[in-house]
GROMACS .gro file of C-alpha atoms in nm:
model
  328
    1MET     CA    1   0.001  -0.025  -0.027
    2LEU     CA    2   0.296   0.223   0.093
    3VAL     CA    3   0.404   0.202  -0.249
    4ALA     CA    4   0.107   0.199  -0.427
    5PHE     CA    5   0.061   0.518  -0.222
    6SER     CA    6   0.366   0.696  -0.327
    7VAL     CA    7   0.365   0.634  -0.705
    8ILE     CA    8   0.002   0.798  -0.667
    9LEU     CA    9   0.129   1.069  -0.471
   10ILE     CA   10   0.463   1.117  -0.703
   11GLY     CA   11   0.225   1.132  -1.041
   12ALA     CA   12  -0.013   1.407  -0.870
   13LEU     CA   13   0.310   1.584  -0.796
   14LEU     CA   14   0.503   1.535  -1.128
   15LEU     CA   15   0.263   1.449  -1.409
   16THR     CA   16   0.058   1.776  -1.423
   17GLU     CA   17  -0.040   1.963  -1.757
   18LYS     CA   18   0.185   2.206  -1.733
   19ARG     CA   19   0.508   1.981  -1.666
   20VAL     CA   20   0.365   1.834  -1.984
   21ALA     CA   21   0.331   2.112  -2.177
   22SER     CA   22   0.638   2.245  -2.126
   23SER     CA   23   0.872   1.925  -2.161
   24ARG     CA   24   1.100   1.994  -2.413
   25PRO     CA   25   0.966   1.885  -2.794
   26ARG     CA   26   0.809   1.521  -2.849
   27ALA     CA   27   0.926   1.427  -2.512
   28TRP     CA   28   0.613   1.244  -2.439
   29MET     CA   29   0.682   0.982  -2.776
   30MET     CA   30   0.714   0.646  -2.692
   31ASP     CA   31   0.889   0.598  -3.040
   32PRO     CA   32   0.894   0.747  -3.372
   33THR     CA   33   0.532   0.701  -3.465
   34ASP     CA   34   0.351   0.768  -3.161
   35ASP     CA   35   0.113   1.056  -3.282
   36TYR     CA   36  -0.042   1.079  -2.954
   37GLY     CA   37   0.205   1.196  -2.736
   38ARG     CA   38   0.306   1.429  -3.017
   39LEU     CA   39  -0.075   1.550  -3.050
   40THR     CA   40  -0.112   1.578  -2.680
   41GLN     CA   41   0.226   1.776  -2.617
   42MET     CA   42   0.146   1.951  -2.862
   43VAL     CA   43  -0.223   2.040  -2.806
   44LEU     CA   44  -0.149   2.126  -2.408
   45ARG     CA   45   0.072   2.414  -2.512
   46GLY     CA   46  -0.193   2.577  -2.677
   47ALA     CA   47  -0.229   2.795  -3.035
   48ASP     CA   48  -0.030   3.060  -2.878
   49ALA     CA   49   0.273   2.844  -2.862
   50LEU     CA   50   0.323   2.866  -3.236
   51GLY     CA   51   0.335   3.286  -3.217
   52THR     CA   52   0.087   3.521  -3.391
   53GLN     CA   53   0.139   3.427  -3.749
   54ALA     CA   54  -0.157   3.263  -3.960
   55ASN     CA   55  -0.154   2.928  -3.878
   56VAL     CA   56  -0.319   2.607  -4.096
   57TRP     CA   57  -0.412   2.351  -3.879
   58ILE     CA   58  -0.418   2.008  -4.064
   59LEU     CA   59  -0.607   1.713  -3.847
   60GLY     CA   60  -0.670   1.407  -3.988
   61ALA     CA   61  -0.593   1.046  -3.959
   62SER     CA   62  -0.305   0.838  -4.109
   63ASP     CA   63  -0.496   0.917  -4.449
   64THR     CA   64  -0.464   1.229  -4.490
   65ARG     CA   65  -0.076   1.215  -4.278
   66GLU     CA   66  -0.014   0.958  -4.558
   67MET     CA   67  -0.160   1.174  -4.876
   68LEU     CA   68   0.014   1.498  -4.749
   69MET     CA   69   0.394   1.596  -4.828
   70THR     CA   70   0.641   1.643  -4.483
   71GLU     CA   71   0.487   1.933  -4.257
   72ALA     CA   72   0.886   2.085  -4.341
   73GLU     CA   73   0.819   2.029  -4.721
   74LEU     CA   74   0.470   2.166  -4.703
   75ASN     CA   75   0.626   2.479  -4.472
   76HIS     CA   76   0.831   2.556  -4.725
   77ARG     CA   77   0.585   2.568  -5.010
   78VAL     CA   78   0.403   2.808  -4.827
   79GLU     CA   79   0.683   3.034  -4.758
   80GLN     CA   80   0.544   3.304  -5.028
   81PHE     CA   81   0.198   3.313  -4.869
   82PRO     CA   82   0.084   3.630  -4.714
   83GLY     CA   83   0.169   3.683  -4.367
   84GLY     CA   84   0.406   3.430  -4.314
   85THR     CA   85   0.160   3.125  -4.283
   86ARG     CA   86   0.283   2.850  -4.114
   87VAL     CA   87   0.145   2.463  -4.154
   88VAL     CA   88   0.117   2.275  -3.889
   89THR     CA   89  -0.032   1.889  -3.910
   90LEU     CA   90  -0.159   1.768  -3.626
   91CYS     CA   91  -0.269   1.390  -3.803
   92ALA     CA   92  -0.331   1.077  -3.639
   93ASP     CA   93  -0.367   0.703  -3.658
   94GLY     CA   94  -0.726   0.648  -3.696
   95LEU     CA   95  -0.835   1.024  -3.542
   96LEU     CA   96  -1.188   1.006  -3.508
   97LEU     CA   97  -1.378   1.315  -3.610
   98GLU     CA   98  -1.513   1.373  -3.232
   99GLU     CA   99  -1.122   1.360  -3.143
  100ARG     CA  100  -1.054   1.649  -3.367
  101ALA     CA  101  -1.331   1.871  -3.245
  102ALA     CA  102  -1.201   1.779  -2.887
  103ILE     CA  103  -0.817   1.919  -2.982
  104ILE     CA  104  -0.961   2.214  -3.200
  105ASP     CA  105  -1.171   2.331  -2.882
  106ARG     CA  106  -0.900   2.286  -2.679
  107LEU     CA  107  -0.648   2.460  -2.924
  108ARG     CA  108  -0.856   2.772  -3.007
  109PRO     CA  109  -0.687   2.870  -3.283
  110ARG     CA  110  -0.634   3.245  -3.386
  111THR     CA  111  -0.875   3.396  -3.669
  112ALA     CA  112  -0.633   3.368  -3.942
  113GLY     CA  113  -0.539   3.048  -4.112
  114ALA     CA  114  -0.714   2.794  -4.140
  115ILE     CA  115  -0.855   2.473  -4.028
  116VAL     CA  116  -0.870   2.166  -4.203
  117LEU     CA  117  -1.001   1.850  -4.172
  118GLY     CA  118  -0.922   1.569  -4.355
  119ILE     CA  119  -1.262   1.388  -4.491
  120ASN     CA  120  -1.364   1.061  -4.683
  121LEU     CA  121  -1.689   0.881  -4.681
  122GLY     CA  122  -1.495   0.629  -4.449
  123GLN     CA  123  -1.449   0.894  -4.210
  124PHE     CA  124  -1.785   0.993  -4.188
  125CYS     CA  125  -1.967   0.689  -4.198
  126ARG     CA  126  -1.773   0.539  -3.910
  127PRO     CA  127  -1.986   0.316  -3.698
  128ALA     CA  128  -2.054   0.414  -3.349
  129ALA     CA  129  -1.886   0.099  -3.236
  130ASP     CA  130  -1.542   0.244  -3.321
  131LEU     CA  131  -1.616   0.561  -3.075
  132GLU     CA  132  -1.726   0.339  -2.798
  133GLY     CA  133  -1.373   0.168  -2.859
  134VAL     CA  134  -1.178   0.509  -2.830
  135ALA     CA  135  -1.425   0.596  -2.529
  136GLU     CA  136  -1.291   0.265  -2.362
  137ARG     CA  137  -0.953   0.329  -2.424
  138TYR     CA  138  -0.892   0.708  -2.465
  139ARG     CA  139  -0.575   0.825  -2.635
  140LEU     CA  140  -0.544   1.172  -2.580
  141GLY     CA  141  -0.366   1.300  -2.278
  142PHE     CA  142  -0.622   1.568  -2.176
  143ARG     CA  143  -0.954   1.544  -2.078
  144SER     CA  144  -1.242   1.697  -2.336
  145VAL     CA  145  -1.573   1.848  -2.279
  146VAL     CA  146  -1.674   1.852  -2.598
  147PHE     CA  147  -1.549   1.482  -2.671
  148ASP     CA  148  -1.744   1.344  -2.353
  149GLU     CA  149  -2.070   1.467  -2.511
  150GLU     CA  150  -1.998   1.334  -2.849
  151ALA     CA  151  -1.953   1.008  -2.717
  152GLY     CA  152  -2.224   1.076  -2.516
  153ARG     CA  153  -2.482   1.096  -2.807
  154ILE     CA  154  -2.468   0.755  -2.871
  155GLY     CA  155  -2.465   0.611  -2.537
  156ALA     CA  156  -2.093   0.561  -2.450
  157ARG     CA  157  -1.970   0.658  -2.142
  158MET     CA  158  -1.653   0.839  -2.035
  159PRO     CA  159  -1.522   0.802  -1.652
  160PRO     CA  160  -1.605   1.136  -1.468
  161ALA     CA  161  -1.352   1.380  -1.449
  162THR     CA  162  -1.192   1.421  -1.141
  163GLY     CA  163  -0.971   1.788  -1.200
  164HIS     CA  164  -0.688   1.608  -1.077
  165PHE     CA  165  -0.514   1.603  -1.412
  166SER     CA  166  -0.295   1.303  -1.378
  167TYR     CA  167  -0.592   1.062  -1.223
  168ASP     CA  168  -0.815   1.170  -1.549
  169ASN     CA  169  -0.528   1.087  -1.818
  170ARG     CA  170  -0.417   0.793  -1.605
  171MET     CA  171  -0.436   0.567  -1.957
  172PHE     CA  172  -0.198   0.811  -2.149
  173PHE     CA  173   0.046   0.798  -1.880
  174LEU     CA  174   0.037   0.445  -1.819
  175ARG     CA  175   0.087   0.326  -2.204
  176ARG     CA  176   0.417   0.577  -2.141
  177LEU     CA  177   0.593   0.412  -1.845
  178ALA     CA  178   0.896   0.351  -2.065
  179ARG     CA  179   0.909   0.739  -2.139
  180MET     CA  180   0.929   0.827  -1.815
  181VAL     CA  181   1.241   0.636  -1.706
  182ARG     CA  182   1.377   0.643  -2.026
  183LEU     CA  183   1.756   0.817  -2.079
  184GLY     CA  184   1.858   1.008  -2.377
  185PRO     CA  185   1.664   1.224  -2.640
  186PRO     CA  186   1.328   1.192  -2.747
  187PRO     CA  187   1.294   1.017  -3.092
  188GLU     CA  188   1.219   1.204  -3.417
  189TYR     CA  189   0.870   1.232  -3.564
  190GLN     CA  190   0.870   0.999  -3.850
  191ASP     CA  191   0.546   1.128  -4.115
  192HIS     CA  192   0.520   0.868  -4.369
  193ARG     CA  193   0.511   0.501  -4.325
  194SER     CA  194   0.364   0.370  -4.657
  195GLN     CA  195   0.632   0.397  -4.917
  196ALA     CA  196   0.502   0.104  -5.135
  197ARG     CA  197   0.381   0.149  -5.472
  198ALA     CA  198   0.142  -0.188  -5.458
  199GLY     CA  199  -0.171  -0.033  -5.553
  200MET     CA  200  -0.206  -0.242  -5.856
  201ARG     CA  201  -0.122  -0.557  -5.631
  202VAL     CA  202  -0.367  -0.519  -5.406
  203ASP     CA  203  -0.644  -0.802  -5.421
  204PRO     CA  204  -0.966  -0.630  -5.446
  205TRP     CA  205  -1.205  -0.880  -5.243
  206PRO     CA  206  -1.103  -0.760  -4.867
  207PHE     CA  207  -1.256  -0.365  -4.964
  208ARG     CA  208  -1.570  -0.522  -5.114
  209ARG     CA  209  -1.672  -0.549  -4.698
  210MET     CA  210  -1.514  -0.187  -4.672
  211ARG     CA  211  -1.758   0.088  -4.482
  212ARG     CA  212  -2.107   0.173  -4.724
  213PHE     CA  213  -2.287   0.525  -4.685
  214SER     CA  214  -2.547   0.486  -4.425
  215SER     CA  215  -2.731   0.834  -4.399
  216GLU     CA  216  -2.783   0.784  -4.020
  217GLU     CA  217  -2.377   0.793  -3.941
  218PHE     CA  218  -2.336   1.076  -4.178
  219ASP     CA  219  -2.597   1.225  -4.037
  220ARG     CA  220  -2.408   1.190  -3.695
  221ARG     CA  221  -2.114   1.314  -3.810
  222ALA     CA  222  -2.221   1.655  -3.994
  223GLY     CA  223  -2.437   1.747  -3.673
  224LEU     CA  224  -2.061   1.686  -3.484
  225ILE     CA  225  -1.951   1.919  -3.769
  226SER     CA  226  -2.173   2.178  -3.732
  227ARG     CA  227  -2.166   2.179  -3.369
  228LEU     CA  228  -1.751   2.236  -3.416
  229ALA     CA  229  -1.825   2.534  -3.670
  230ALA     CA  230  -2.072   2.681  -3.434
  231ARG     CA  231  -1.796   2.681  -3.135
  232ASN     CA  232  -1.535   2.807  -3.359
  233ARG     CA  233  -1.758   3.113  -3.531
  234GLN     CA  234  -1.804   3.196  -3.158
  235ALA     CA  235  -1.454   3.163  -3.057
  236GLY     CA  236  -1.396   3.397  -3.378
  237GLY     CA  237  -1.160   3.152  -3.513
  238PRO     CA  238  -1.048   3.079  -3.848
  239PRO     CA  239  -1.210   2.920  -4.161
  240VAL     CA  240  -1.307   2.542  -4.135
  241VAL     CA  241  -1.150   2.346  -4.461
  242LEU     CA  242  -1.340   1.993  -4.509
  243LEU     CA  243  -1.057   1.826  -4.733
  244GLU     CA  244  -1.128   1.538  -4.971
  245ILE     CA  245  -0.862   1.249  -4.919
  246PRO     CA  246  -0.908   0.953  -5.181
  247THR     CA  247  -0.883   0.617  -5.101
  248MET     CA  248  -0.821   0.364  -5.389
  249ASP     CA  249  -1.168   0.314  -5.494
  250TYR     CA  250  -1.188   0.697  -5.557
  251VAL     CA  251  -0.984   0.624  -5.845
  252ASP     CA  252  -1.103   0.262  -5.908
  253PRO     CA  253  -1.453   0.273  -5.775
  254GLY     CA  254  -1.459  -0.085  -5.894
  255ILE     CA  255  -1.273  -0.197  -5.631
  256SER     CA  256  -1.558  -0.181  -5.401
  257GLY     CA  257  -1.843  -0.330  -5.623
  258PRO     CA  258  -2.070  -0.200  -5.881
  259ASN     CA  259  -2.254   0.096  -5.705
  260ARG     CA  260  -1.925   0.215  -5.579
  261THR     CA  261  -1.951   0.489  -5.813
  262ALA     CA  262  -2.341   0.588  -5.697
  263GLU     CA  263  -2.245   0.583  -5.385
  264LEU     CA  264  -1.985   0.834  -5.390
  265GLY     CA  265  -2.186   1.073  -5.561
  266VAL     CA  266  -2.441   1.073  -5.282
  267TYR     CA  267  -2.159   1.098  -5.021
  268ARG     CA  268  -1.999   1.378  -5.207
  269ALA     CA  269  -2.308   1.581  -5.266
  270ALA     CA  270  -2.400   1.563  -4.922
  271VAL     CA  271  -2.092   1.682  -4.810
  272ARG     CA  272  -2.102   1.981  -5.008
  273ARG     CA  273  -2.467   2.036  -4.881
  274LEU     CA  274  -2.350   2.054  -4.521
  275ALA     CA  275  -2.092   2.287  -4.622
  276GLU     CA  276  -2.291   2.523  -4.775
  277ARG     CA  277  -2.532   2.504  -4.521
  278GLU     CA  278  -2.259   2.550  -4.220
  279GLY     CA  279  -2.039   2.821  -4.418
  280LEU     CA  280  -1.758   2.587  -4.466
  281HIS     CA  281  -1.478   2.543  -4.787
  282TYR     CA  282  -1.489   2.160  -4.964
  283LEU     CA  283  -1.137   2.103  -5.141
  284ASP     CA  284  -1.135   1.814  -5.348
  285PRO     CA  285  -0.760   1.840  -5.497
  286ALA     CA  286  -0.800   1.498  -5.663
  287ALA     CA  287  -1.081   1.561  -5.869
  288THR     CA  288  -0.776   1.775  -6.040
  289VAL     CA  289  -0.482   1.601  -5.990
  290PRO     CA  290  -0.404   1.232  -6.180
  291LEU     CA  291  -0.401   0.969  -5.913
  292ARG     CA  292  -0.347   0.629  -5.973
  293ARG     CA  293  -0.444   0.278  -5.834
  294ASP     CA  294  -0.065   0.218  -5.871
  295ASP     CA  295   0.000   0.514  -5.633
  296PHE     CA  296  -0.107   0.336  -5.314
  297ALA     CA  297   0.020   0.117  -5.069
  298ASP     CA  298  -0.266   0.015  -4.959
  299PHE     CA  299  -0.659   0.113  -4.964
  300ALA     CA  300  -0.649   0.406  -4.776
  301HIS     CA  301  -0.287   0.535  -4.784
  302ILE     CA  302  -0.086   0.680  -5.066
  303GLY     CA  303   0.275   0.525  -5.100
  304ASP     CA  304   0.444   0.732  -5.370
  305ASP     CA  305   0.625   1.056  -5.298
  306GLY     CA  306   0.551   1.189  -5.634
  307ALA     CA  307   0.128   1.112  -5.537
  308ARG     CA  308   0.164   1.272  -5.220
  309ALA     CA  309   0.350   1.605  -5.383
  310ARG     CA  310   0.099   1.629  -5.666
  311PHE     CA  311  -0.175   1.631  -5.426
  312SER     CA  312  -0.057   1.849  -5.231
  313GLU     CA  313   0.003   2.148  -5.462
  314GLU     CA  314  -0.313   2.131  -5.575
  315PHE     CA  315  -0.447   2.161  -5.225
  316LEU     CA  316  -0.193   2.467  -5.129
  317ARG     CA  317  -0.338   2.626  -5.440
  318GLN     CA  318  -0.682   2.552  -5.363
  319LEU     CA  319  -0.596   2.665  -5.026
  320ARG     CA  320  -0.444   3.012  -5.079
  321PRO     CA  321  -0.745   3.175  -5.145
  322ILE     CA  322  -0.888   3.105  -4.865
  323LEU     CA  323  -0.624   3.226  -4.664
  324GLU     CA  324  -0.679   3.538  -4.850
  325GLY     CA  325  -1.026   3.608  -4.780
  326ARG     CA  326  -1.073   3.506  -5.136
  327LYS     CA  327  -1.358   3.203  -5.263
  328PRO     CA  328  -1.128   2.914  -5.373
   0.00000   0.00000   0.00000
């Protein structure tokens, strides 16, 4: 009991929000692919930690991370943008829209710049069970009323927040016990993990069981986006951009079955209606840049640097007028 009490006491004294935020960069990453360790520290530092320039906040799952060039490469491309624009990538494996809403609410981005959400049919039509699973194994190192409320809408229950930072985020720290005792420099973050051009060799049959369009799940996520946009407007935040991230069936719909083309059309029309209703921007760079099935490493991830560059250049071209206050 004495040992257990000592561990709890040390955690309460040392594992504070301020300590996590002020640690050296990447200090809470277990390895080069620990997205949530990286994200947590950046979010706790807040938007003001990155200065007063216009920040483009890119939030997405691994499909967004793999589709775009690295943060450094994107920042090199926007050097000529007005106002000293900076790109900040906040992507993580499987990052749900509900988790992104929590991140944005906590960051409170400044008016200048943009909030970019990487989306696609799979993101909008994830089954409720995915959110239930994340609620049970909460991955971020900060609690969020926004996330708790969104989880509650589907009947998932988050543990009550006590106000004690180390206890409320115990799952985050328990996953990183080795990090707390490890000596040496923190790991370098690895942006891209999909480097193979294997698209033509992918067996199409498993993908015919991928997520289908569900009006119920789409409406659930559309409501989330509407609430996110309303909070952002109330806080005086920057424009919100929905960025379409193509999966392999975007360029080869037949891989997901004979009705996929019509299904994708229904989805895109629904996204455009959502964007128009909420005053958001909807960008679809893949509609005008050449992507091939062979550019993909698997169904959801681009594996070719040339394809990343083409997509990213078109994305930035479409984004620039938004940052300048013009229509794209």
